[in-house]
GROMACS .gro file of N, CA, C and O in nm:
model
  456
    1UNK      N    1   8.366   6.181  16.584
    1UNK     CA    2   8.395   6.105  16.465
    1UNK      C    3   8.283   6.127  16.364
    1UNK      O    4   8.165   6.121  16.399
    2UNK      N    5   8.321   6.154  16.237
    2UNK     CA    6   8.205   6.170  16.115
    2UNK      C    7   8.235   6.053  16.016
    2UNK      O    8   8.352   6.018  16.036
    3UNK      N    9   8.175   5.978  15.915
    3UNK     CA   10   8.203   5.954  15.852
    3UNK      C   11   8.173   5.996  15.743
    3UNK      O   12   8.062   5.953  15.713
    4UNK      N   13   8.237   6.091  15.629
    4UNK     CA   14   8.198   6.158  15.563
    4UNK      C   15   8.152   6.054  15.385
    4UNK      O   16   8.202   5.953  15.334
    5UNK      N   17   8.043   6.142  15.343
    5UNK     CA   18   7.969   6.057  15.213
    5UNK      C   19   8.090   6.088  15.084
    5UNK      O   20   8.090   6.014  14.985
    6UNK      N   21   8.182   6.195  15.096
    6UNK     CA   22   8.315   6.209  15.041
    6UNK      C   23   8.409   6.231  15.089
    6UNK      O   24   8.411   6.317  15.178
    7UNK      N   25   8.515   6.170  15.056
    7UNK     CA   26   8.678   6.229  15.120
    7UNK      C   27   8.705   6.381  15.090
    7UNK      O   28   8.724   6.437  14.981
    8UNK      N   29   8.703   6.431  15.219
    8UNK     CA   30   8.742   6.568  15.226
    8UNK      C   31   8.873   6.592  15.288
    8UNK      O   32   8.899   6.521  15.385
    9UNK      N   33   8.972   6.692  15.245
    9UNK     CA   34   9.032   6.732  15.349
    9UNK      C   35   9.006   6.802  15.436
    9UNK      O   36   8.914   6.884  15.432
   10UNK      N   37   9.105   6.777  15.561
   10UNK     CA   38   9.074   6.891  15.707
   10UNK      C   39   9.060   7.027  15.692
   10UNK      O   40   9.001   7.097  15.774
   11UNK      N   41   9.120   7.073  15.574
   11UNK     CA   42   9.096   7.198  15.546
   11UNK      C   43   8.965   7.275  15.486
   11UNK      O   44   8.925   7.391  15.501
   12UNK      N   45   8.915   7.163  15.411
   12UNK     CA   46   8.776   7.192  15.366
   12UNK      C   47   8.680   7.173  15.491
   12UNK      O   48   8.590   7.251  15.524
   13UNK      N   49   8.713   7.058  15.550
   13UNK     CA   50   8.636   7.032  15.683
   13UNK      C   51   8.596   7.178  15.752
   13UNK      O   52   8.496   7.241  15.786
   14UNK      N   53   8.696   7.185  15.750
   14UNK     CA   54   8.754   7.340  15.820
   14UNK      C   55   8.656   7.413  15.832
   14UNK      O   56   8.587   7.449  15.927
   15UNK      N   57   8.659   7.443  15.671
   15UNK     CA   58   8.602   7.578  15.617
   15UNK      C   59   8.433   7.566  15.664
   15UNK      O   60   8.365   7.651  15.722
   16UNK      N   61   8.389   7.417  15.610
   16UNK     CA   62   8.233   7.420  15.610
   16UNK      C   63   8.185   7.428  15.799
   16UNK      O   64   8.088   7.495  15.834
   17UNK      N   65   8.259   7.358  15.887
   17UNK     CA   66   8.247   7.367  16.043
   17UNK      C   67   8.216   7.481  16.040
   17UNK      O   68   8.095   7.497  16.057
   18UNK      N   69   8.308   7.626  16.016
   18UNK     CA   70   8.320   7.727  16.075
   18UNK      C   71   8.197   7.818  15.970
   18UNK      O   72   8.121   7.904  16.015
   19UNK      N   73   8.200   7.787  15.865
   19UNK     CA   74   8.096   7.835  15.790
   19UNK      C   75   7.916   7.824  15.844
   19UNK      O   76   7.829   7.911  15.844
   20UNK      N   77   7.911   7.652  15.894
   20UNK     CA   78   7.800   7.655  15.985
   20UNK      C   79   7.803   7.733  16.166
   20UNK      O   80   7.706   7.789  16.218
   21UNK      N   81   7.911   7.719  16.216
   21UNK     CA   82   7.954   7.806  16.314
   21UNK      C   83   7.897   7.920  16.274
   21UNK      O   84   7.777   7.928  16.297
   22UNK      N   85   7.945   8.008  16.222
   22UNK     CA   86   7.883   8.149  16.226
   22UNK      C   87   7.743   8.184  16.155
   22UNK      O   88   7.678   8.286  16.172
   23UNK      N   89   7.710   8.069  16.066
   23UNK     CA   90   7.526   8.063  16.067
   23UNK      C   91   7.468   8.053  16.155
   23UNK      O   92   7.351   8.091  16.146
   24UNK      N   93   7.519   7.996  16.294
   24UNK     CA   94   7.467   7.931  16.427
   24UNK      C   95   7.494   8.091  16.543
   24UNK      O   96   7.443   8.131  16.648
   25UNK      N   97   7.549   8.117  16.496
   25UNK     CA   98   7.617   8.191  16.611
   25UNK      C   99   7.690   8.313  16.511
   25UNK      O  100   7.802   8.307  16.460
   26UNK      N  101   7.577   8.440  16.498
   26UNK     CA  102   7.561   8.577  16.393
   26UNK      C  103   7.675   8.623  16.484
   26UNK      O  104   7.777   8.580  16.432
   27UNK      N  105   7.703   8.686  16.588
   27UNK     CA  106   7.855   8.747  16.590
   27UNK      C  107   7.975   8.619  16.615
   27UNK      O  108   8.052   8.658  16.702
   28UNK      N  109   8.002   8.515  16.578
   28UNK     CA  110   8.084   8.456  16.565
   28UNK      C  111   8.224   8.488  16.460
   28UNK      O  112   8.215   8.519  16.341
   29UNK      N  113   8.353   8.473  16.537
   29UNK     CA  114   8.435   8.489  16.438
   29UNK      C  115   8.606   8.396  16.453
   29UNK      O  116   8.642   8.366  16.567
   30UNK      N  117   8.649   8.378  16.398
   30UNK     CA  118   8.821   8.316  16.337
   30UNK      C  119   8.853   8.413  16.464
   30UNK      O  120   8.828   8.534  16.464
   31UNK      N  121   8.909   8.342  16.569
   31UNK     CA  122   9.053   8.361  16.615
   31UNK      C  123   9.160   8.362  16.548
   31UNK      O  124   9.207   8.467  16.503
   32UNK      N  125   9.225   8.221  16.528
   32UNK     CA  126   9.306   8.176  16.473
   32UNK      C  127   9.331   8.064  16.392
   32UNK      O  128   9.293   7.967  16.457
   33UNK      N  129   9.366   8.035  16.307
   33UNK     CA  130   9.378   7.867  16.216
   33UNK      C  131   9.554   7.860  16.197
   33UNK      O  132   9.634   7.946  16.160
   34UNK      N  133   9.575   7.690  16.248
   34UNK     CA  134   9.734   7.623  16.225
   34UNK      C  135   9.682   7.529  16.204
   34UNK      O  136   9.568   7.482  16.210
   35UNK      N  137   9.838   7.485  16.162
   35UNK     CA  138   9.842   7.311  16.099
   35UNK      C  139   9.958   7.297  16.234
   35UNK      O  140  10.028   7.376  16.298
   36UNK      N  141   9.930   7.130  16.234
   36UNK     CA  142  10.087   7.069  16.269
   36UNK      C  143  10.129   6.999  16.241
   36UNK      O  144  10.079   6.933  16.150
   37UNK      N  145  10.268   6.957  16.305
   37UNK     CA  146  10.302   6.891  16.199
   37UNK      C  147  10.269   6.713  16.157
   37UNK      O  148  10.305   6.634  16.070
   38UNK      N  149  10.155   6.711  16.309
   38UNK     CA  150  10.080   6.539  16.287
   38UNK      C  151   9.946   6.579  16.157
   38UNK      O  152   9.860   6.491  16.151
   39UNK      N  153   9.932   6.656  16.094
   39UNK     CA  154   9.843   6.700  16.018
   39UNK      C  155   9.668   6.719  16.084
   39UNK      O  156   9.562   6.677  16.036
   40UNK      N  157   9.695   6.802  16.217
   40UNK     CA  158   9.554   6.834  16.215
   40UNK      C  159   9.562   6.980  16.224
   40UNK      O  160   9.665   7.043  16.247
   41UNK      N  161   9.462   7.023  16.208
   41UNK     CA  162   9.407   7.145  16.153
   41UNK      C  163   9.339   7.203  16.255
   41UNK      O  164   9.219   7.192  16.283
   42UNK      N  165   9.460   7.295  16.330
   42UNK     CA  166   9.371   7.407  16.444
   42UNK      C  167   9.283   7.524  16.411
   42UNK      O  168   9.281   7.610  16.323
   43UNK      N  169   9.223   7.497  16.500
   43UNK     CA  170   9.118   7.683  16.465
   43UNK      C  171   9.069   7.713  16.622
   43UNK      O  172   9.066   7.607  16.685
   44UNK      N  173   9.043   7.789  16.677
   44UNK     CA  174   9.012   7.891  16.794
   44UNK      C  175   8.917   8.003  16.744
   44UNK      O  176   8.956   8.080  16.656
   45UNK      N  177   8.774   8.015  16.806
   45UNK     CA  178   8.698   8.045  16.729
   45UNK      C  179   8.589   8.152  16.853
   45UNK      O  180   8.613   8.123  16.970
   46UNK      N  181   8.540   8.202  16.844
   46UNK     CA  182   8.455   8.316  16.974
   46UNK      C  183   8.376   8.331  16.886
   46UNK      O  184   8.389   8.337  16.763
   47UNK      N  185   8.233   8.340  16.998
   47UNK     CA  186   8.111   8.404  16.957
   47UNK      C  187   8.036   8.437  17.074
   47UNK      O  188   8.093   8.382  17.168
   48UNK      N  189   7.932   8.503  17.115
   48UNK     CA  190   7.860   8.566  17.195
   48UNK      C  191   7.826   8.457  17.337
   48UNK      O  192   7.845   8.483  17.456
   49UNK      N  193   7.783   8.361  17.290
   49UNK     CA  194   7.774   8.232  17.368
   49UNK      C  195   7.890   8.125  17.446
   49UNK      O  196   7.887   8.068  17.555
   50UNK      N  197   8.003   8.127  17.319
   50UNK     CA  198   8.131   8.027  17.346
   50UNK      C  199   8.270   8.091  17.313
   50UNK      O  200   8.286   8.200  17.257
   51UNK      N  201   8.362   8.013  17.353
   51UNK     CA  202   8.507   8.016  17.350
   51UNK      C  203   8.526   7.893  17.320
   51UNK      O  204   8.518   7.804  17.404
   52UNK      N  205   8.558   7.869  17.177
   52UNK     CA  206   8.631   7.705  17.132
   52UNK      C  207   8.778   7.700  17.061
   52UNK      O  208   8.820   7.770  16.970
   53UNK      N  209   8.828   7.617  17.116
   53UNK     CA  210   8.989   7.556  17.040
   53UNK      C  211   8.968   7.423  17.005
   53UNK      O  212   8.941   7.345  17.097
   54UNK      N  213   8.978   7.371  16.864
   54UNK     CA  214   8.993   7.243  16.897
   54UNK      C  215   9.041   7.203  16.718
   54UNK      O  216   9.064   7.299  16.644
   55UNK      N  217   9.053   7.068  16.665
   55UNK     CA  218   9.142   7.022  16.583
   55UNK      C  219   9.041   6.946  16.501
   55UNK      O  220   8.940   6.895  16.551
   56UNK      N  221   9.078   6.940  16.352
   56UNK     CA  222   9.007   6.830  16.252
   56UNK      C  223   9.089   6.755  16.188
   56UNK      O  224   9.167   6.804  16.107
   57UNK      N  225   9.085   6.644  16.209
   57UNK     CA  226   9.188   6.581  16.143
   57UNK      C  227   9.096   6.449  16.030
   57UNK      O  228   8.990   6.392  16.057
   58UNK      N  229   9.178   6.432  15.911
   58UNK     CA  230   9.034   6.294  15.780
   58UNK      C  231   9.161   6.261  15.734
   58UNK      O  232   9.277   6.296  15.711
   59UNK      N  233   9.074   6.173  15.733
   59UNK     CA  234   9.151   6.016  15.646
   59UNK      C  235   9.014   5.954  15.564
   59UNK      O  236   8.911   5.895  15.598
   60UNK      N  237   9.069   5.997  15.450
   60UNK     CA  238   8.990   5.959  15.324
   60UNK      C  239   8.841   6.002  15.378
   60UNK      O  240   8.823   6.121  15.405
   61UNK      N  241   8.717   5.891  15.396
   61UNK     CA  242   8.596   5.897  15.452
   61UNK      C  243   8.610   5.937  15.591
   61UNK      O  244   8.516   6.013  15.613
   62UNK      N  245   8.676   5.925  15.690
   62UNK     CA  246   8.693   5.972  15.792
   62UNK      C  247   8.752   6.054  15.867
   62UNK      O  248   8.872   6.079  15.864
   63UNK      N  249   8.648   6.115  15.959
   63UNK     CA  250   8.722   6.254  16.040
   63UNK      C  251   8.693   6.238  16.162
   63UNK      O  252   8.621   6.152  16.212
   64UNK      N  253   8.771   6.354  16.230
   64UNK     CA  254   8.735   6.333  16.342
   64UNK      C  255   8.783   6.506  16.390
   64UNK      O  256   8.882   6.572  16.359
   65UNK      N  257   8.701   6.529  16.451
   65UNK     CA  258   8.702   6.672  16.546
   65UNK      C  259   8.714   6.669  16.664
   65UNK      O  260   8.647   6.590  16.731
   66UNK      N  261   8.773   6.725  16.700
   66UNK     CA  262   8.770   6.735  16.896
   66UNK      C  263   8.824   6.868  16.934
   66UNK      O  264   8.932   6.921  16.909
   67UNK      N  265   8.723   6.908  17.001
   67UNK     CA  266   8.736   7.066  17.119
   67UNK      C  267   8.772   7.091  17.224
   67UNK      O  268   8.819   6.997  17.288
   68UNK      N  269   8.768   7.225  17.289
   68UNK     CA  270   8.710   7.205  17.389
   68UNK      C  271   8.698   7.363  17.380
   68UNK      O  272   8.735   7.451  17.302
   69UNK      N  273   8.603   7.354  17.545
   69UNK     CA  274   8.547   7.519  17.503
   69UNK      C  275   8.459   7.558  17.647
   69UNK      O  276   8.432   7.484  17.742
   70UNK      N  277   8.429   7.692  17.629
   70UNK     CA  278   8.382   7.734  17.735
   70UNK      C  279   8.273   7.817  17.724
   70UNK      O  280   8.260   7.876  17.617
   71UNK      N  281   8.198   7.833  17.801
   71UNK     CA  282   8.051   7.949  17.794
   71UNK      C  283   8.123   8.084  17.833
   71UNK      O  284   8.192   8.075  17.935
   72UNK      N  285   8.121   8.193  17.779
   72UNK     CA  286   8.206   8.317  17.791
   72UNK      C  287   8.094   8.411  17.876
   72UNK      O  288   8.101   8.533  17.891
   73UNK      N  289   8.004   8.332  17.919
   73UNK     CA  290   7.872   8.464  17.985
   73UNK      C  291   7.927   8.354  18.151
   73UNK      O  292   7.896   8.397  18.262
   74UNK      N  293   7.965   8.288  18.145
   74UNK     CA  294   8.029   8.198  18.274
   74UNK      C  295   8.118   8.230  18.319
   74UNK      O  296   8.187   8.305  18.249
   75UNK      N  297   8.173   8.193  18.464
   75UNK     CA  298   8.293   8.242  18.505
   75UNK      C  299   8.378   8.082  18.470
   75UNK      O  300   8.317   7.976  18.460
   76UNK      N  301   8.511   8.094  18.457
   76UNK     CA  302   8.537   7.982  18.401
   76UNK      C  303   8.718   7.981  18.461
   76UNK      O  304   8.770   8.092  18.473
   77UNK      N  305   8.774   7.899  18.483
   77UNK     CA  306   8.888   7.862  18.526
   77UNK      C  307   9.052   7.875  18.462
   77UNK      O  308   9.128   7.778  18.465
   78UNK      N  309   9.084   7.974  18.420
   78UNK     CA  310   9.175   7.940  18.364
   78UNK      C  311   9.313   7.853  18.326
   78UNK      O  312   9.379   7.844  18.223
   79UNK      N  313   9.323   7.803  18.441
   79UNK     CA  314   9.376   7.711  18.478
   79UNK      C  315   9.344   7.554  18.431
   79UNK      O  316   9.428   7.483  18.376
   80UNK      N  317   9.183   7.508  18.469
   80UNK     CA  318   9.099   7.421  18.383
   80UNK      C  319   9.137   7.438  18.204
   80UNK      O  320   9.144   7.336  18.136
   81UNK      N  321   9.159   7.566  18.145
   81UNK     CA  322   9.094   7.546  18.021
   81UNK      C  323   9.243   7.529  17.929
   81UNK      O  324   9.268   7.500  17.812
   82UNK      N  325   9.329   7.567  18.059
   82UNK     CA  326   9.489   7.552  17.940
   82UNK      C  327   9.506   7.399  17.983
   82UNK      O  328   9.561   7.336  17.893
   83UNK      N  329   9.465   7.297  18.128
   83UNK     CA  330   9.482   7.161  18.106
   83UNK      C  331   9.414   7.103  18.033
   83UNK      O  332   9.442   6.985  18.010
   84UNK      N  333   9.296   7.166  17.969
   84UNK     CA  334   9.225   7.081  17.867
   84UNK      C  335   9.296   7.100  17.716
   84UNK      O  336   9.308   7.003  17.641
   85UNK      N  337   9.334   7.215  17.684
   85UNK     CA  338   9.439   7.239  17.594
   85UNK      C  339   9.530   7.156  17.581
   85UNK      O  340   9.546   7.095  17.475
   86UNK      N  341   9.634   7.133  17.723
   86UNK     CA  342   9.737   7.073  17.702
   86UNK      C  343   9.676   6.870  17.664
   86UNK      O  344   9.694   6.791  17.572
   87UNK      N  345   9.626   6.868  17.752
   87UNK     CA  346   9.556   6.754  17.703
   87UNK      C  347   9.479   6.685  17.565
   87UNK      O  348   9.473   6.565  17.540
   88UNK      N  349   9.425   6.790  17.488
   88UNK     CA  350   9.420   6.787  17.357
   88UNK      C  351   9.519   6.788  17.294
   88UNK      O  352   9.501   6.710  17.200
   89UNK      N  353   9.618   6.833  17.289
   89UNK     CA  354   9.762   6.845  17.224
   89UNK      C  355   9.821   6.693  17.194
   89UNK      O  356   9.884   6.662  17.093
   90UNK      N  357   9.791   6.612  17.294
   90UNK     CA  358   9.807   6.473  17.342
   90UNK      C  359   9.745   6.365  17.296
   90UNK      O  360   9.772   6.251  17.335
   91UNK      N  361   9.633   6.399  17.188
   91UNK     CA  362   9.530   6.294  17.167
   91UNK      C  363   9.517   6.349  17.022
   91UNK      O  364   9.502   6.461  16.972
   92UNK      N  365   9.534   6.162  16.957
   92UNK     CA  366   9.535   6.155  16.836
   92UNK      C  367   9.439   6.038  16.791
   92UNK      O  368   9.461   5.931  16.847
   93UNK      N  369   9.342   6.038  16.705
   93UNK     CA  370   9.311   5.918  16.722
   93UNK      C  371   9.364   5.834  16.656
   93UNK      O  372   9.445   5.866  16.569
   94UNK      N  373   9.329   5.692  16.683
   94UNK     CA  374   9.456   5.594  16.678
   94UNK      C  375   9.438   5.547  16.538
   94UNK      O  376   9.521   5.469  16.492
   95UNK      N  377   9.308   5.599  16.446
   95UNK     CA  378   9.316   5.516  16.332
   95UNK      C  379   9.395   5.583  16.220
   95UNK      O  380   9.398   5.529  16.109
   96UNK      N  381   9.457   5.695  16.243
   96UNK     CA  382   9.525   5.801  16.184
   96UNK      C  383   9.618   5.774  16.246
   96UNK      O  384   9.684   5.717  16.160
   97UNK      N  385   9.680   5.771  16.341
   97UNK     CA  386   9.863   5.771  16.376
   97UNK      C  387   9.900   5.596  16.323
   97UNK      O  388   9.819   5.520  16.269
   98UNK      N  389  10.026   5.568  16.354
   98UNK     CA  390  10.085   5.456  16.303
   98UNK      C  391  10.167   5.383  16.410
   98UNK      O  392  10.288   5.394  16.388
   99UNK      N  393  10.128   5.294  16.546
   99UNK     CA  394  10.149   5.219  16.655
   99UNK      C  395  10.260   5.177  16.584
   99UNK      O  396  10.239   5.155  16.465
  100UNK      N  397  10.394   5.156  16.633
  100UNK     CA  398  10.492   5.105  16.645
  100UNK      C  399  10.508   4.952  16.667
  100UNK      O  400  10.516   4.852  16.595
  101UNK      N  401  10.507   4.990  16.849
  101UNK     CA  402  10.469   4.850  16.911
  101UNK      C  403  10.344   4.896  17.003
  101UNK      O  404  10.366   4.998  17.068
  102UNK      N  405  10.235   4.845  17.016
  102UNK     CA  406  10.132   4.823  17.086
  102UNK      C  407  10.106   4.766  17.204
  102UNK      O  408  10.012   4.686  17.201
  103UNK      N  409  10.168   4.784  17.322
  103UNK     CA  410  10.119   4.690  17.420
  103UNK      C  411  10.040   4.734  17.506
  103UNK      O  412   9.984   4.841  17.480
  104UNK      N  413  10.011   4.667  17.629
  104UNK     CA  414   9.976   4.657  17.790
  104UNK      C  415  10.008   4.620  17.879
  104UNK      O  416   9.992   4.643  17.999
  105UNK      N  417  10.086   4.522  17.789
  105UNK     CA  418  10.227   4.468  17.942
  105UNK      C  419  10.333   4.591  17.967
  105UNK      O  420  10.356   4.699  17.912
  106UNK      N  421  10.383   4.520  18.075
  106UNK     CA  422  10.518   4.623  18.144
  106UNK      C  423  10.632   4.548  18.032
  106UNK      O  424  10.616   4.440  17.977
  107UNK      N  425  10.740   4.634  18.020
  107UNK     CA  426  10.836   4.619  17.916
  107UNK      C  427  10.921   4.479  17.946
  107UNK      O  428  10.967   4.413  17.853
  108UNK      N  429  10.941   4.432  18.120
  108UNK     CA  430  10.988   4.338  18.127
  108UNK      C  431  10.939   4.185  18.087
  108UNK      O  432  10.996   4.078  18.066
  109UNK      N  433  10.780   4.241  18.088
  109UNK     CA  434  10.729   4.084  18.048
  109UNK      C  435  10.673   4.096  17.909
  109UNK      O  436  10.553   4.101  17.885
  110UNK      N  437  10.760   4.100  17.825
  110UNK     CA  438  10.746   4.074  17.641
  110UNK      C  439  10.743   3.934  17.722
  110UNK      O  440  10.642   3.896  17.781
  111UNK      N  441  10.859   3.866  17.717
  111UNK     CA  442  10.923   3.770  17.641
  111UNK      C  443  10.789   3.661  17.721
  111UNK      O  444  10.806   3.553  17.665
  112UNK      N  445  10.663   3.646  17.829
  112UNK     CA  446  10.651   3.570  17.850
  112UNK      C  447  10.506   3.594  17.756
  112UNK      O  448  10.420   3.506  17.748
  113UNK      N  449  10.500   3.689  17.706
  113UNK     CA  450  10.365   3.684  17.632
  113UNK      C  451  10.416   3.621  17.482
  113UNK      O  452  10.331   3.610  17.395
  114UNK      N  453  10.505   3.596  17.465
  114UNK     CA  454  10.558   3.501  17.334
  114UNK      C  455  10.477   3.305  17.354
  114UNK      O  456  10.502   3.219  17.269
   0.00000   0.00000   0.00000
């Protein structure tokens, strides 16, 4: 989570992340960049050190980023890194989506929490 000193979009977000990314990391480069259609902003990104996928999503002053990623000089799981994928796919944070109904009870006991 950032809270940014201006409202940016994810796309600018974008740009400046990956812009410090490859100041950080001289052979770093763009895999890939998508949108979807909950409005966050993918990118997949390699450099000498890492393997990262992960999403930016702002609301006005606030953003929020989340990865995940791997050391590419490591041996690493493939299996591990598409459930962390699929698992990111899954997670939104909640101050950006729009709760319906909200609970913690089981569906049968609404009526006694009235």
């Amino acid at each position: 989570y950032i809270h940014l000193p201006l409202p940016l979009s994810a796309k600018t977000l974008e740009w400046l992340a990956m812009k410090e990314y490859a100041k950080k990391f001289d052979e770093g480069r763009m895999i890939g960049q998508w949108a979807d259609a909950l409005g966050r902003e993918w990118f997949e990104a390699t450099s000498s050190k890492y393997h990262v996928r992960g999403y930016i999503m702002t609301r006005g002053f606030d953003a929020w980023i989340n990865y995940t990623g791997y050391r590419v000089a490591e041996p690493y799981s493939p299996d591990e890194v598409e459930a962390a994928h699929r698992a990111m796919e899954t997670m939104l944070p909640l101050s950006v989506g729009v709760v319906e109904s909200a609970t913690t009870r089981p569906a049968g006991d609404v009526a006694s929490a009235q």
